[in-house]
Amino acid sequence: MKLLILGGTGLTGPHQVRYALSRGHQVTLFNRGRRPKEWPAAVEELVGDRDKNDYAALRGRQWDVCIDNPSSVPHWVRDAAAVLKGQVGHFISISTLSVYASDREPGQDENAPLHRYTGPDAMAETMTALRANMALYGPLKAEVEREAARQFGEAHCTVIRPGLIVGPGDETDRFSYWPLRVQRGSRVLTPPLADPVMFIDARDLAEWTVRMAEQRAAGRFNAFGPAQTLSMGSMLEQMRSSLGSTAEWVEASTSFLQEHKVSAWGDLPVWVPGDGATAGFHRRSNARAVAQGLSFRTVADTTQAFMAWWAQQDEKRRVAPLRAGLKPEREAELLAKLASAKAA
């Protein structure tokens, strides 16, 4: 297969490249050339800037499948299609669970209602505007999906909607906080341990995306795991076991966390409240993707792979404050308040 990957140097892209090469495919990357990588075999790398509608390097070329990793504004898809339509046999758009209009109802599948963009012109929205107003993220990604289907046709288009992407290569620390915190040991402030959590290892997402490219499997798919229900407590227990840690859980209620302005997803990554407006966030159906071959590494595998990757990062990165999660002094303050509340 001749495979074109738009992007290819972020979290999932490098895993896609290595897996595709291992399966004998020819890989071409298209990006701004700012983050060069070393590959285990020959990879063609083409340079262009999608913000500037610079697709000259793609003109006159043909590929079997294109995987579009980074598109978050619909004009990126429209502009790419002006060059690629008729030149690629199948188009895969990497979207997000954030396209859904509501997270309240558990068990919803890919047919649940999506956000609608309500601004003046979705095609005029830029990455600069999106970064300035992240409330646009879900509606614009939904428009990206619609534009991909319009340009390449439903029968030749796959939309993959990942949840939180985790594991080796994650620079956001939105999952990383937990294995690093568990490894540090002592008393660990946790949200309600029974609340469900779902996420996907970047390697699982990347490898399944390549297999979907091989199958030209059209349709829309929620891509996150595991296949069975996973609770916050079970995730932490598996991390603790895989790391040989002696960490102790100190569970806080949702009401305590909200009262003390501890944010879900940010201060306590991965977690969102398992009731109310987010009751369905970690209870969305992934049955369609599982039936199509999506499989999952264990929490222990993801934890150990992340820790091995983390150990290879330079010291400045490893000692710097994490980009998500509670700072140690803030956690200590909350643990003390929780203890006082329980003693009262």
Short mmCIF file of C-alpha atoms in Angstrom, two decimals:
data_model
loop_
_atom_site.label_atom_id
_atom_site.label_comp_id
_atom_site.label_asym_id
_atom_site.label_seq_id
_atom_site.Cartn_x
_atom_site.Cartn_y
_atom_site.Cartn_z
CA MET A 1 0.00 0.00 0.00
CA LYS A 2 1.13 3.52 -0.78
CA LEU A 3 0.23 5.48 2.33
CA LEU A 4 0.18 9.26 2.74
CA ILE A 5 0.14 10.57 6.32
CA LEU A 6 -0.68 14.22 6.86
CA GLY A 7 1.25 15.13 10.00
CA GLY A 8 3.10 12.07 11.23
CA THR A 9 5.35 13.61 13.87
CA GLY A 10 2.97 14.04 16.81
CA LEU A 11 1.84 11.42 19.33
CA THR A 12 0.27 8.79 17.07
CA GLY A 13 2.02 9.55 13.77
CA PRO A 14 5.41 7.99 14.57
CA HIS A 15 3.68 4.81 15.76
CA GLN A 16 1.68 4.74 12.50
CA VAL A 17 4.84 5.10 10.46
CA ARG A 18 6.76 2.34 12.24
CA TYR A 19 3.82 -0.08 12.12
CA ALA A 20 3.12 0.63 8.44
CA LEU A 21 6.78 0.05 7.58
CA SER A 22 6.75 -3.22 9.52
CA ARG A 23 3.86 -4.39 7.32
CA GLY A 24 5.71 -3.55 4.10
CA HIS A 25 3.90 -0.36 3.11
CA GLN A 26 5.44 2.66 1.37
CA VAL A 27 5.01 5.73 3.57
CA THR A 28 4.99 9.41 2.62
CA LEU A 29 4.72 12.12 5.26
CA PHE A 30 3.48 15.65 4.62
CA ASN A 31 4.08 18.31 7.26
CA ARG A 32 6.03 21.51 7.93
CA GLY A 33 9.29 19.63 8.45
CA ARG A 34 9.88 21.13 11.88
CA ARG A 35 10.10 17.88 13.87
CA PRO A 36 12.36 15.45 11.98
CA LYS A 37 12.39 11.82 13.14
CA GLU A 38 14.61 8.83 12.54
CA TRP A 39 12.78 5.93 10.90
CA PRO A 40 13.72 2.23 10.70
CA ALA A 41 13.35 2.26 6.89
CA ALA A 42 12.99 4.70 4.02
CA VAL A 43 10.21 7.27 4.47
CA GLU A 44 9.47 9.98 1.93
CA GLU A 45 9.01 13.34 3.65
CA LEU A 46 7.29 16.19 1.82
CA VAL A 47 7.10 19.73 3.19
CA GLY A 48 4.19 22.15 3.12
CA ASP A 49 2.25 24.48 5.40
CA ARG A 50 -1.49 23.81 5.65
CA ASP A 51 -2.10 27.16 7.35
CA LYS A 52 -0.89 28.77 4.13
CA ASN A 53 -2.68 26.37 1.74
CA ASP A 54 0.72 25.15 0.60
CA TYR A 55 0.13 21.69 -0.91
CA ALA A 56 2.44 22.03 -3.92
CA ALA A 57 4.53 19.02 -2.89
CA LEU A 58 1.45 16.75 -3.22
CA ARG A 59 0.44 17.76 -6.74
CA GLY A 60 0.49 15.10 -9.42
CA ARG A 61 0.98 12.25 -6.95
CA GLN A 62 -1.20 9.24 -6.13
CA TRP A 63 -1.63 7.18 -2.96
CA ASP A 64 -3.89 4.31 -1.98
CA VAL A 65 -4.87 5.82 1.37
CA CYS A 66 -4.41 9.17 3.12
CA ILE A 67 -4.50 9.42 6.92
CA ASP A 68 -5.24 12.95 8.09
CA ASN A 69 -4.04 13.20 11.68
CA PRO A 70 -4.02 16.94 12.53
CA SER A 71 -7.00 18.64 10.83
CA SER A 72 -8.93 20.67 13.40
CA VAL A 73 -10.32 23.34 11.06
CA PRO A 74 -12.44 22.39 8.03
CA HIS A 75 -10.58 24.51 5.48
CA TRP A 76 -7.56 22.23 5.95
CA VAL A 77 -9.65 19.34 4.58
CA ARG A 78 -11.16 21.41 1.78
CA ASP A 79 -7.76 22.72 0.70
CA ALA A 80 -6.12 19.30 0.86
CA ALA A 81 -8.98 17.80 -1.16
CA ALA A 82 -8.42 20.35 -3.93
CA VAL A 83 -5.12 18.55 -4.54
CA LEU A 84 -5.86 15.01 -3.35
CA LYS A 85 -9.39 14.30 -4.57
CA GLY A 86 -9.10 11.68 -7.27
CA GLN A 87 -5.48 11.08 -6.26
CA VAL A 88 -6.16 8.95 -3.16
CA GLY A 89 -8.36 5.88 -3.04
CA HIS A 90 -9.47 6.29 0.58
CA PHE A 91 -9.37 9.05 3.19
CA ILE A 92 -9.12 8.54 6.96
CA SER A 93 -9.93 11.49 9.20
CA ILE A 94 -8.74 11.30 12.82
CA SER A 95 -11.44 13.09 14.80
CA THR A 96 -12.32 13.11 18.52
CA LEU A 97 -15.05 12.15 20.99
CA SER A 98 -15.40 15.90 21.54
CA VAL A 99 -17.63 16.06 18.44
CA TYR A 100 -20.60 14.77 20.43
CA ALA A 101 -23.18 17.34 21.50
CA SER A 102 -23.84 15.73 24.88
CA ASP A 103 -21.97 13.48 27.33
CA ARG A 104 -24.94 13.01 29.65
CA GLU A 105 -26.38 9.72 28.35
CA PRO A 106 -24.37 6.47 28.93
CA GLY A 107 -24.08 3.92 26.14
CA GLN A 108 -24.43 6.22 23.14
CA ASP A 109 -22.77 5.08 19.92
CA GLU A 110 -21.55 6.77 16.74
CA ASN A 111 -25.08 7.82 15.78
CA ALA A 112 -25.42 10.23 18.71
CA PRO A 113 -25.98 13.91 17.77
CA LEU A 114 -22.89 15.99 17.01
CA HIS A 115 -22.07 19.58 17.79
CA ARG A 116 -23.16 22.18 15.26
CA TYR A 117 -20.94 25.12 14.44
CA THR A 118 -22.93 28.34 14.97
CA GLY A 119 -20.40 30.96 13.94
CA PRO A 120 -20.47 33.04 10.76
CA ASP A 121 -18.28 30.82 8.55
CA ALA A 122 -16.64 27.54 9.55
CA MET A 123 -14.34 27.68 6.53
CA ALA A 124 -12.96 31.02 7.72
CA GLU A 125 -11.92 29.63 11.10
CA THR A 126 -8.15 29.30 11.55
CA MET A 127 -5.90 27.45 13.97
CA THR A 128 -5.09 30.80 15.59
CA ALA A 129 -8.78 31.44 16.22
CA LEU A 130 -9.24 27.92 17.58
CA ARG A 131 -6.33 28.23 20.00
CA ALA A 132 -7.85 31.51 21.22
CA ASN A 133 -11.25 29.88 21.81
CA MET A 134 -11.07 26.15 22.53
CA ALA A 135 -14.87 26.05 22.90
CA LEU A 136 -14.80 25.83 19.09
CA TYR A 137 -12.86 22.56 19.16
CA GLY A 138 -15.76 20.09 19.19
CA PRO A 139 -17.95 21.98 16.69
CA LEU A 140 -15.05 22.51 14.28
CA LYS A 141 -13.94 18.87 14.46
CA ALA A 142 -17.53 17.89 13.64
CA GLU A 143 -17.32 20.20 10.61
CA VAL A 144 -13.99 18.57 9.65
CA GLU A 145 -15.78 15.20 9.61
CA ARG A 146 -18.59 16.55 7.44
CA GLU A 147 -16.14 18.17 5.03
CA ALA A 148 -14.14 14.94 4.68
CA ALA A 149 -17.32 13.04 3.74
CA ARG A 150 -18.37 15.77 1.30
CA GLN A 151 -15.01 15.87 -0.44
CA PHE A 152 -14.12 12.17 -0.62
CA GLY A 153 -17.53 10.50 -0.40
CA GLU A 154 -18.99 8.37 2.38
CA ALA A 155 -17.93 5.11 0.70
CA HIS A 156 -14.28 6.23 0.61
CA CYS A 157 -14.04 7.94 3.99
CA THR A 158 -13.32 6.65 7.50
CA VAL A 159 -13.78 8.80 10.59
CA ILE A 160 -12.01 7.64 13.75
CA ARG A 161 -13.02 9.30 17.02
CA PRO A 162 -10.42 8.63 19.74
CA GLY A 163 -10.84 9.44 23.37
CA LEU A 164 -7.85 10.46 25.45
CA ILE A 165 -4.68 9.23 23.69
CA VAL A 166 -1.99 8.07 26.11
CA GLY A 167 1.32 6.26 26.40
CA PRO A 168 4.87 6.70 25.11
CA GLY A 169 5.33 10.02 23.34
CA ASP A 170 2.60 11.86 25.26
CA GLU A 171 3.75 15.44 25.84
CA THR A 172 0.48 16.66 27.39
CA ASP A 173 0.87 14.82 30.74
CA ARG A 174 -2.92 14.28 30.74
CA PHE A 175 -2.32 10.59 31.55
CA SER A 176 1.34 10.75 32.55
CA TYR A 177 0.51 12.41 35.85
CA TRP A 178 -0.86 9.17 37.26
CA PRO A 179 2.01 6.70 36.68
CA LEU A 180 4.52 9.34 37.78
CA ARG A 181 2.46 10.14 40.86
CA VAL A 182 1.91 6.47 41.72
CA GLN A 183 5.62 5.77 41.34
CA ARG A 184 6.38 8.55 43.82
CA GLY A 185 4.32 6.70 46.40
CA SER A 186 2.88 7.89 49.75
CA ARG A 187 -0.73 9.07 50.07
CA VAL A 188 -2.28 9.89 46.69
CA LEU A 189 -5.39 12.05 46.36
CA THR A 190 -7.83 10.37 43.99
CA PRO A 191 -11.30 11.13 42.63
CA PRO A 192 -14.07 8.58 43.26
CA LEU A 193 -12.46 5.20 42.58
CA ALA A 194 -15.65 3.65 41.20
CA ASP A 195 -16.02 6.22 38.40
CA PRO A 196 -15.36 4.77 34.93
CA VAL A 197 -12.41 5.82 32.76
CA MET A 198 -11.66 5.17 29.09
CA PHE A 199 -8.64 6.03 26.94
CA ILE A 200 -6.48 4.52 24.21
CA ASP A 201 -2.78 3.75 23.97
CA ALA A 202 -1.28 5.71 21.07
CA ARG A 203 0.21 2.47 19.72
CA ASP A 204 -3.18 0.73 19.69
CA LEU A 205 -4.77 3.67 17.88
CA ALA A 206 -1.94 3.97 15.37
CA GLU A 207 -1.76 0.27 14.54
CA TRP A 208 -5.53 -0.11 14.20
CA THR A 209 -5.67 2.96 11.95
CA VAL A 210 -3.14 1.34 9.60
CA ARG A 211 -5.16 -1.89 9.60
CA MET A 212 -8.29 0.13 8.80
CA ALA A 213 -6.36 1.68 5.91
CA GLU A 214 -5.52 -1.80 4.64
CA GLN A 215 -9.21 -2.76 4.77
CA ARG A 216 -10.52 0.57 3.37
CA ALA A 217 -13.17 0.23 6.09
CA ALA A 218 -15.57 3.16 5.67
CA GLY A 219 -17.74 4.57 8.44
CA ARG A 220 -17.46 6.25 11.81
CA PHE A 221 -15.84 4.60 14.82
CA ASN A 222 -15.37 5.48 18.49
CA ALA A 223 -11.78 4.49 19.27
CA PHE A 224 -11.01 4.05 22.96
CA GLY A 225 -10.83 1.24 25.45
CA PRO A 226 -10.58 -1.08 27.10
CA ALA A 227 -13.18 -3.48 25.78
CA GLN A 228 -14.52 -4.00 29.31
CA THR A 229 -15.44 -1.39 31.89
CA LEU A 230 -12.42 0.12 33.66
CA SER A 231 -12.77 2.10 36.87
CA MET A 232 -10.46 4.79 38.18
CA GLY A 233 -9.56 2.46 41.04
CA SER A 234 -8.75 -0.48 38.77
CA MET A 235 -6.56 1.74 36.58
CA LEU A 236 -4.60 2.95 39.60
CA GLU A 237 -4.30 -0.55 41.07
CA GLN A 238 -2.83 -1.86 37.81
CA MET A 239 -0.38 1.02 37.71
CA ARG A 240 0.64 0.43 41.31
CA SER A 241 1.19 -3.28 40.69
CA SER A 242 3.17 -2.76 37.48
CA LEU A 243 5.41 -0.15 39.14
CA GLY A 244 5.93 -2.04 42.41
CA SER A 245 4.68 1.03 44.25
CA THR A 246 3.42 1.28 47.84
CA ALA A 247 1.20 4.28 47.13
CA GLU A 248 -1.99 4.60 49.19
CA TRP A 249 -5.25 5.99 47.78
CA VAL A 250 -7.03 8.79 49.57
CA GLU A 251 -10.41 9.03 47.86
CA ALA A 252 -12.23 12.34 47.63
CA SER A 253 -15.86 12.76 46.66
CA THR A 254 -16.90 14.70 43.59
CA SER A 255 -18.57 17.28 45.84
CA PHE A 256 -15.35 17.80 47.86
CA LEU A 257 -13.32 18.23 44.67
CA GLN A 258 -15.82 20.67 43.20
CA GLU A 259 -16.02 22.62 46.45
CA HIS A 260 -12.24 23.07 46.43
CA LYS A 261 -12.12 23.89 42.71
CA VAL A 262 -10.17 20.77 41.72
CA SER A 263 -10.82 20.41 38.01
CA ALA A 264 -11.63 17.11 36.35
CA TRP A 265 -9.40 16.29 33.36
CA GLY A 266 -6.90 19.01 34.31
CA ASP A 267 -6.03 18.81 38.02
CA LEU A 268 -7.01 15.13 38.12
CA PRO A 269 -6.36 13.91 34.57
CA VAL A 270 -8.30 11.13 32.81
CA TRP A 271 -11.20 11.46 35.26
CA VAL A 272 -14.48 13.24 34.76
CA PRO A 273 -17.44 12.83 37.16
CA GLY A 274 -19.33 9.61 36.50
CA ASP A 275 -22.72 11.25 36.96
CA GLY A 276 -24.60 14.34 35.87
CA ALA A 277 -23.61 16.12 32.67
CA THR A 278 -20.59 13.82 32.12
CA ALA A 279 -22.22 10.50 33.08
CA GLY A 280 -21.81 9.22 29.53
CA PHE A 281 -18.33 10.58 28.78
CA HIS A 282 -16.52 7.39 29.80
CA ARG A 283 -19.49 5.13 29.04
CA ARG A 284 -19.78 5.66 25.29
CA SER A 285 -19.99 2.54 23.11
CA ASN A 286 -16.87 1.29 21.33
CA ALA A 287 -18.56 -1.90 20.06
CA ARG A 288 -18.33 -0.92 16.39
CA ALA A 289 -14.56 -0.41 16.53
CA VAL A 290 -14.00 -3.57 18.57
CA ALA A 291 -16.00 -5.55 15.99
CA GLN A 292 -13.70 -4.03 13.35
CA GLY A 293 -10.57 -5.32 15.09
CA LEU A 294 -9.61 -2.61 17.56
CA SER A 295 -7.64 -4.23 20.39
CA PHE A 296 -6.06 -2.90 23.55
CA ARG A 297 -2.83 -3.20 25.46
CA THR A 298 -3.11 -3.59 29.21
CA VAL A 299 -2.83 -0.67 31.62
CA ALA A 300 0.40 -2.25 32.86
CA ASP A 301 1.85 -2.34 29.33
CA THR A 302 0.94 1.29 28.70
CA THR A 303 2.33 2.33 32.08
CA GLN A 304 5.64 0.54 31.60
CA ALA A 305 6.05 1.77 28.01
CA PHE A 306 5.36 5.32 29.11
CA MET A 307 7.86 5.08 31.98
CA ALA A 308 10.54 3.70 29.64
CA TRP A 309 9.92 6.61 27.24
CA TRP A 310 9.92 9.09 30.13
CA ALA A 311 13.30 7.84 31.34
CA GLN A 312 14.76 8.73 27.92
CA GLN A 313 13.62 12.36 28.08
CA ASP A 314 16.19 14.99 28.99
CA GLU A 315 16.55 15.92 32.63
CA LYS A 316 15.12 19.39 32.12
CA ARG A 317 11.83 17.88 30.94
CA ARG A 318 11.72 15.29 33.72
CA VAL A 319 12.26 17.76 36.56
CA ALA A 320 10.00 20.48 35.17
CA PRO A 321 6.44 20.84 36.53
CA LEU A 322 4.03 18.54 34.73
CA ARG A 323 1.67 20.10 32.22
CA ALA A 324 -1.38 18.54 33.88
CA GLY A 325 -2.23 17.26 37.33
CA LEU A 326 -1.96 18.62 40.84
CA LYS A 327 1.24 20.24 42.02
CA PRO A 328 2.65 18.43 45.11
CA GLU A 329 1.98 21.37 47.44
CA ARG A 330 -1.61 21.68 46.22
CA GLU A 331 -2.18 17.95 46.70
CA ALA A 332 -0.76 18.14 50.24
CA GLU A 333 -3.09 21.04 51.03
CA LEU A 334 -6.11 19.09 49.76
CA LEU A 335 -5.13 15.94 51.63
CA ALA A 336 -4.99 17.97 54.84
CA LYS A 337 -8.40 19.53 54.20
CA LEU A 338 -9.88 16.13 53.39
CA ALA A 339 -8.50 14.68 56.62
CA SER A 340 -9.97 17.60 58.61
CA ALA A 341 -13.34 17.17 56.94
CA LYS A 342 -13.41 13.45 57.75
CA ALA A 343 -12.39 14.12 61.36
CA ALA A 344 -15.11 16.73 61.91
#
